[in-house]
Amino acid sequence: KAGVTQTPRYLIKTRGQQVTLSCSPISGHRSVSWYQQTPGQGLQFLFEYFSETQRNKGNFPGRFSGRQFSNSRSEMNVSTLELGDSALYLCASSLNPGQGLREQYFGPGTRLTVT
Amino acid sequence: GENVEQHPSTLSVQEGDSAVIKCTYSDSASNYFPWYKQELGKRPQLIIDIRSNVGEKKDQRIAVTLNKTAKHFSLHITETQPEDSAVYFCAASRGSGTYKYIFGTGTRLKVLA
């Protein structure tokens, strides 16, 4: 099976702009979670989607949003970019949260640089 | 709030020695504890996990122990090899159908040849 894929892999944006990142989960996986990874803060949970519904949200401002499509692909959007949004954005997919299967598999990430 | 503390932040060991990384979680509802290894420039990879109904789990040179009472869990790597050098992250998660992970801040392990 193909692993989790993310596009684009690298992105450079200017402060004030917005950005959309995409994540395609492993085939058959229905849950997608997003994390922000920075050297200072480590991996921080952004949000989780299952069956096109947001199940959980982390402590990030409303500028960070996401959605999931019927094919389980997910996008996250960051509006009004700030310098502090520069980070590696990772998505992770999982099979089915209700089946006792807990493993999450990460994509390669999108490296966002805000200048 | 939910928090996972991880220690040490860096760890250097001689090849062949053992390495131990410790985590403490705050949310008593957590019942799943995965460990991820992240090599430079690569994605985090799940290396071992443990559920709250188990006290210890082993997989070759890697083991994880869990003390639910103390809310501690640890990663043990024996007979370390240079390829074990990476950043290791612990995480804690509740059950109830959510995949929200709270991660520790990571441990950079260096295995010296």
mmCIF file of C-alpha atoms in Angstrom:
data_model
loop_
_atom_site.group_PDB
_atom_site.id
_atom_site.type_symbol
_atom_site.label_atom_id
_atom_site.label_comp_id
_atom_site.label_asym_id
_atom_site.label_seq_id
_atom_site.Cartn_x
_atom_site.Cartn_y
_atom_site.Cartn_z
ATOM 1 C CA LYS A 1 0.000 0.000 0.000
ATOM 2 C CA ALA A 2 1.173 3.495 -0.692
ATOM 3 C CA GLY A 3 1.941 5.524 2.392
ATOM 4 C CA VAL A 4 0.546 8.868 3.455
ATOM 5 C CA THR A 5 1.360 11.560 0.922
ATOM 6 C CA GLN A 6 1.435 15.300 1.364
ATOM 7 C CA THR A 7 1.643 18.113 -1.146
ATOM 8 C CA PRO A 8 3.410 20.346 -1.617
ATOM 9 C CA ARG A 9 6.570 19.246 0.183
ATOM 10 C CA TYR A 10 7.992 22.751 0.412
ATOM 11 C CA LEU A 11 6.325 26.126 0.385
ATOM 12 C CA ILE A 12 7.496 29.697 0.825
ATOM 13 C CA LYS A 13 4.908 32.343 1.563
ATOM 14 C CA THR A 14 4.847 35.956 2.651
ATOM 15 C CA ARG A 15 3.282 37.275 5.839
ATOM 16 C CA GLY A 16 -0.407 37.979 5.389
ATOM 17 C CA GLN A 17 -0.903 35.415 2.643
ATOM 18 C CA GLN A 18 -2.870 32.210 3.028
ATOM 19 C CA VAL A 19 -1.854 28.650 2.265
ATOM 20 C CA THR A 20 -3.562 25.315 1.658
ATOM 21 C CA LEU A 21 -1.822 22.014 2.345
ATOM 22 C CA SER A 22 -3.054 18.640 1.180
ATOM 23 C CA CYS A 23 -2.869 15.154 2.658
ATOM 24 C CA SER A 24 -3.836 11.834 1.113
ATOM 25 C CA PRO A 25 -4.147 9.057 3.680
ATOM 26 C CA ILE A 26 -3.284 5.412 3.259
ATOM 27 C CA SER A 27 -5.949 3.673 1.207
ATOM 28 C CA GLY A 28 -8.769 2.557 3.485
ATOM 29 C CA HIS A 29 -7.829 4.890 6.305
ATOM 30 C CA ARG A 30 -10.623 7.208 7.304
ATOM 31 C CA SER A 31 -9.070 9.313 10.035
ATOM 32 C CA VAL A 32 -6.633 12.128 9.314
ATOM 33 C CA SER A 33 -4.889 14.220 11.936
ATOM 34 C CA TRP A 34 -2.689 17.260 11.468
ATOM 35 C CA TYR A 35 0.308 18.305 13.557
ATOM 36 C CA GLN A 36 2.621 21.276 13.568
ATOM 37 C CA GLN A 37 6.275 20.491 14.256
ATOM 38 C CA THR A 38 8.694 23.209 15.310
ATOM 39 C CA PRO A 39 12.105 22.941 16.990
ATOM 40 C CA GLY A 40 10.884 24.762 20.077
ATOM 41 C CA GLN A 41 7.435 23.247 20.553
ATOM 42 C CA GLY A 42 7.823 19.752 19.177
ATOM 43 C CA LEU A 43 4.753 18.095 17.657
ATOM 44 C CA GLN A 44 1.528 19.901 18.434
ATOM 45 C CA PHE A 45 -1.924 18.617 17.554
ATOM 46 C CA LEU A 46 -3.926 20.822 15.209
ATOM 47 C CA PHE A 47 -7.076 18.838 14.432
ATOM 48 C CA GLU A 48 -8.458 15.440 13.555
ATOM 49 C CA TYR A 49 -11.010 14.487 10.925
ATOM 50 C CA PHE A 50 -13.028 11.334 10.538
ATOM 51 C CA SER A 51 -15.743 10.804 7.931
ATOM 52 C CA GLU A 52 -15.574 14.461 6.897
ATOM 53 C CA THR A 53 -16.207 15.632 10.473
ATOM 54 C CA GLN A 54 -13.784 17.378 12.774
ATOM 55 C CA ARG A 55 -13.522 15.181 15.880
ATOM 56 C CA ASN A 56 -10.957 17.135 17.834
ATOM 57 C CA LYS A 57 -9.214 20.457 17.708
ATOM 58 C CA GLY A 58 -6.005 21.617 19.337
ATOM 59 C CA ASN A 59 -5.176 24.994 20.809
ATOM 60 C CA PHE A 60 -4.499 26.927 17.637
ATOM 61 C CA PRO A 61 -6.109 30.191 16.522
ATOM 62 C CA GLY A 62 -9.014 30.236 14.102
ATOM 63 C CA ARG A 63 -6.626 31.096 11.267
ATOM 64 C CA PHE A 64 -5.926 27.374 11.142
ATOM 65 C CA SER A 65 -8.729 25.371 9.606
ATOM 66 C CA GLY A 66 -9.179 22.085 7.860
ATOM 67 C CA ARG A 67 -11.567 19.841 6.074
ATOM 68 C CA GLN A 68 -11.898 16.290 4.878
ATOM 69 C CA PHE A 69 -13.422 15.057 1.676
ATOM 70 C CA SER A 70 -15.531 11.987 1.033
ATOM 71 C CA ASN A 71 -12.468 10.102 -0.223
ATOM 72 C CA SER A 72 -10.746 10.816 3.140
ATOM 73 C CA ARG A 73 -8.262 13.251 1.610
ATOM 74 C CA SER A 74 -7.784 16.239 3.846
ATOM 75 C CA GLU A 75 -6.677 19.820 3.481
ATOM 76 C CA MET A 76 -5.603 22.368 6.018
ATOM 77 C CA ASN A 77 -5.643 26.081 5.472
ATOM 78 C CA VAL A 78 -3.782 28.813 7.261
ATOM 79 C CA SER A 79 -4.942 32.358 6.631
ATOM 80 C CA THR A 80 -3.140 35.610 7.344
ATOM 81 C CA LEU A 81 0.212 33.896 7.731
ATOM 82 C CA GLU A 82 2.582 34.997 10.474
ATOM 83 C CA LEU A 83 6.312 34.421 10.772
ATOM 84 C CA GLY A 84 5.634 32.023 13.650
ATOM 85 C CA ASP A 85 3.660 29.734 11.367
ATOM 86 C CA SER A 86 6.912 28.586 9.782
ATOM 87 C CA ALA A 87 7.029 24.888 10.598
ATOM 88 C CA LEU A 88 6.812 21.360 9.308
ATOM 89 C CA TYR A 89 3.161 20.391 8.968
ATOM 90 C CA LEU A 90 2.592 16.682 9.302
ATOM 91 C CA CYS A 91 -0.530 14.723 8.658
ATOM 92 C CA ALA A 92 -1.160 11.247 9.956
ATOM 93 C CA SER A 93 -3.731 8.687 8.951
ATOM 94 C CA SER A 94 -5.387 5.898 10.876
ATOM 95 C CA LEU A 95 -7.720 3.065 10.015
ATOM 96 C CA ASN A 96 -10.753 3.435 12.234
ATOM 97 C CA PRO A 97 -10.805 4.937 15.683
ATOM 98 C CA GLY A 98 -13.517 2.643 16.961
ATOM 99 C CA GLN A 99 -11.879 -0.675 16.223
ATOM 100 C CA GLY A 100 -9.166 -0.696 18.839
ATOM 101 C CA LEU A 101 -6.582 0.036 16.174
ATOM 102 C CA ARG A 102 -4.580 2.906 17.528
ATOM 103 C CA GLU A 103 -1.652 3.282 15.167
ATOM 104 C CA GLN A 104 -1.159 6.529 13.295
ATOM 105 C CA TYR A 105 1.067 6.734 10.232
ATOM 106 C CA PHE A 106 2.702 9.994 9.296
ATOM 107 C CA GLY A 107 3.261 11.597 5.941
ATOM 108 C CA PRO A 108 6.563 13.241 4.962
ATOM 109 C CA GLY A 109 5.294 16.691 5.877
ATOM 110 C CA THR A 110 5.067 20.058 4.195
ATOM 111 C CA ARG A 111 7.825 22.487 5.130
ATOM 112 C CA LEU A 112 6.251 25.964 5.253
ATOM 113 C CA THR A 113 8.474 29.004 5.441
ATOM 114 C CA VAL A 114 6.866 32.394 6.022
ATOM 115 C CA THR A 115 8.983 35.428 5.167
ATOM 116 C CA GLY B 1 -4.502 20.475 30.739
ATOM 117 C CA GLU B 2 -3.102 17.577 28.788
ATOM 118 C CA ASN B 3 0.656 17.420 28.917
ATOM 119 C CA VAL B 4 3.445 14.917 28.324
ATOM 120 C CA GLU B 5 6.889 15.574 29.758
ATOM 121 C CA GLN B 6 9.847 13.762 28.236
ATOM 122 C CA HIS B 7 13.383 13.381 29.582
ATOM 123 C CA PRO B 8 16.185 13.692 28.792
ATOM 124 C CA SER B 9 16.156 16.094 25.861
ATOM 125 C CA THR B 10 19.490 14.732 24.643
ATOM 126 C CA LEU B 11 21.172 11.431 25.347
ATOM 127 C CA SER B 12 24.563 10.164 24.226
ATOM 128 C CA VAL B 13 25.513 6.527 24.705
ATOM 129 C CA GLN B 14 28.333 4.310 23.537
ATOM 130 C CA GLU B 15 27.488 1.720 20.934
ATOM 131 C CA GLY B 16 26.345 -1.444 22.643
ATOM 132 C CA ASP B 17 25.113 0.333 25.766
ATOM 133 C CA SER B 18 21.474 0.736 26.739
ATOM 134 C CA ALA B 19 19.390 3.897 26.438
ATOM 135 C CA VAL B 20 16.341 4.821 28.494
ATOM 136 C CA ILE B 21 13.909 7.647 27.741
ATOM 137 C CA LYS B 22 11.191 8.542 30.221
ATOM 138 C CA CYS B 23 7.812 10.216 29.828
ATOM 139 C CA THR B 24 5.174 11.371 32.254
ATOM 140 C CA TYR B 25 1.607 12.154 31.248
ATOM 141 C CA SER B 26 -1.019 14.220 33.014
ATOM 142 C CA ASP B 27 -4.311 12.987 31.560
ATOM 143 C CA SER B 28 -5.431 9.990 33.594
ATOM 144 C CA ALA B 29 -7.835 9.035 30.784
ATOM 145 C CA SER B 30 -4.888 8.262 28.468
ATOM 146 C CA ASN B 31 -4.777 4.596 27.549
ATOM 147 C CA TYR B 32 -2.508 4.341 24.524
ATOM 148 C CA PHE B 33 1.170 5.259 24.456
ATOM 149 C CA PRO B 34 3.105 5.102 21.166
ATOM 150 C CA TRP B 35 6.761 5.855 20.576
ATOM 151 C CA TYR B 36 8.005 7.376 17.348
ATOM 152 C CA LYS B 37 11.488 7.599 15.874
ATOM 153 C CA GLN B 38 12.297 10.486 13.586
ATOM 154 C CA GLU B 39 15.515 10.519 11.625
ATOM 155 C CA LEU B 40 16.822 13.776 10.253
ATOM 156 C CA GLY B 41 14.636 15.039 7.439
ATOM 157 C CA LYS B 42 12.269 12.095 7.628
ATOM 158 C CA ARG B 43 8.776 11.438 8.900
ATOM 159 C CA PRO B 44 8.117 10.072 12.396
ATOM 160 C CA GLN B 45 7.926 6.290 12.338
ATOM 161 C CA LEU B 46 6.053 4.227 14.905
ATOM 162 C CA ILE B 47 8.500 1.874 16.600
ATOM 163 C CA ILE B 48 6.515 0.436 19.495
ATOM 164 C CA ASP B 49 3.355 1.134 21.443
ATOM 165 C CA ILE B 50 1.668 0.002 24.621
ATOM 166 C CA ARG B 51 -1.890 -0.008 25.837
ATOM 167 C CA SER B 52 -2.932 0.707 29.403
ATOM 168 C CA ASN B 53 -3.922 -2.878 30.139
ATOM 169 C CA VAL B 54 -0.309 -4.012 29.688
ATOM 170 C CA GLY B 55 2.698 -3.224 31.864
ATOM 171 C CA GLU B 56 5.488 -4.070 29.446
ATOM 172 C CA LYS B 57 5.989 -4.842 25.786
ATOM 173 C CA LYS B 58 9.121 -5.961 23.951
ATOM 174 C CA ASP B 59 10.142 -6.058 20.331
ATOM 175 C CA GLN B 60 13.682 -7.311 19.823
ATOM 176 C CA ARG B 61 16.013 -4.624 21.240
ATOM 177 C CA ILE B 62 13.219 -2.249 22.122
ATOM 178 C CA ALA B 63 10.920 -2.388 25.132
ATOM 179 C CA VAL B 64 8.370 -0.083 26.670
ATOM 180 C CA THR B 65 7.155 -0.124 30.270
ATOM 181 C CA LEU B 66 4.096 1.561 31.688
ATOM 182 C CA ASN B 67 3.272 2.510 35.282
ATOM 183 C CA LYS B 68 -0.313 3.703 35.236
ATOM 184 C CA THR B 69 -0.360 4.617 38.911
ATOM 185 C CA ALA B 70 2.574 6.954 38.533
ATOM 186 C CA LYS B 71 1.572 7.974 34.978
ATOM 187 C CA HIS B 72 5.042 7.094 33.733
ATOM 188 C CA PHE B 73 6.133 5.196 30.680
ATOM 189 C CA SER B 74 9.620 4.531 29.383
ATOM 190 C CA LEU B 75 11.407 3.391 26.249
ATOM 191 C CA HIS B 76 14.349 1.039 26.650
ATOM 192 C CA ILE B 77 16.777 0.340 23.821
ATOM 193 C CA THR B 78 19.386 -2.327 24.444
ATOM 194 C CA GLU B 79 22.595 -3.002 22.516
ATOM 195 C CA THR B 80 22.363 0.367 20.815
ATOM 196 C CA GLN B 81 23.701 0.762 17.292
ATOM 197 C CA PRO B 82 24.664 3.877 15.316
ATOM 198 C CA GLU B 83 21.464 3.569 13.271
ATOM 199 C CA ASP B 84 19.476 4.081 16.474
ATOM 200 C CA SER B 85 20.627 7.707 16.430
ATOM 201 C CA ALA B 86 17.512 9.828 15.914
ATOM 202 C CA VAL B 87 14.946 11.890 17.783
ATOM 203 C CA TYR B 88 12.468 9.827 19.759
ATOM 204 C CA PHE B 89 9.011 11.077 20.698
ATOM 205 C CA CYS B 90 6.609 9.616 23.199
ATOM 206 C CA ALA B 91 2.899 10.341 23.031
ATOM 207 C CA ALA B 92 -0.266 9.718 24.991
ATOM 208 C CA SER B 93 -3.768 9.313 23.688
ATOM 209 C CA ARG B 94 -7.215 8.675 25.073
ATOM 210 C CA GLY B 95 -9.413 5.960 23.724
ATOM 211 C CA SER B 96 -13.020 6.656 22.835
ATOM 212 C CA GLY B 97 -12.390 6.818 19.131
ATOM 213 C CA THR B 98 -10.033 9.739 18.964
ATOM 214 C CA TYR B 99 -6.586 9.851 17.488
ATOM 215 C CA LYS B 100 -5.524 13.041 19.203
ATOM 216 C CA TYR B 101 -1.964 12.448 20.390
ATOM 217 C CA ILE B 102 -0.197 14.603 22.956
ATOM 218 C CA PHE B 103 3.497 14.374 22.220
ATOM 219 C CA GLY B 104 6.495 14.807 24.424
ATOM 220 C CA THR B 105 9.127 17.305 23.323
ATOM 221 C CA GLY B 106 11.487 14.651 22.014
ATOM 222 C CA THR B 107 14.832 13.104 22.941
ATOM 223 C CA ARG B 108 17.799 13.348 20.622
ATOM 224 C CA LEU B 109 19.686 10.078 20.953
ATOM 225 C CA LYS B 110 23.275 9.877 19.744
ATOM 226 C CA VAL B 111 24.945 6.494 19.632
ATOM 227 C CA LEU B 112 28.699 6.920 19.542
ATOM 228 C CA ALA B 113 30.666 4.317 17.624
#
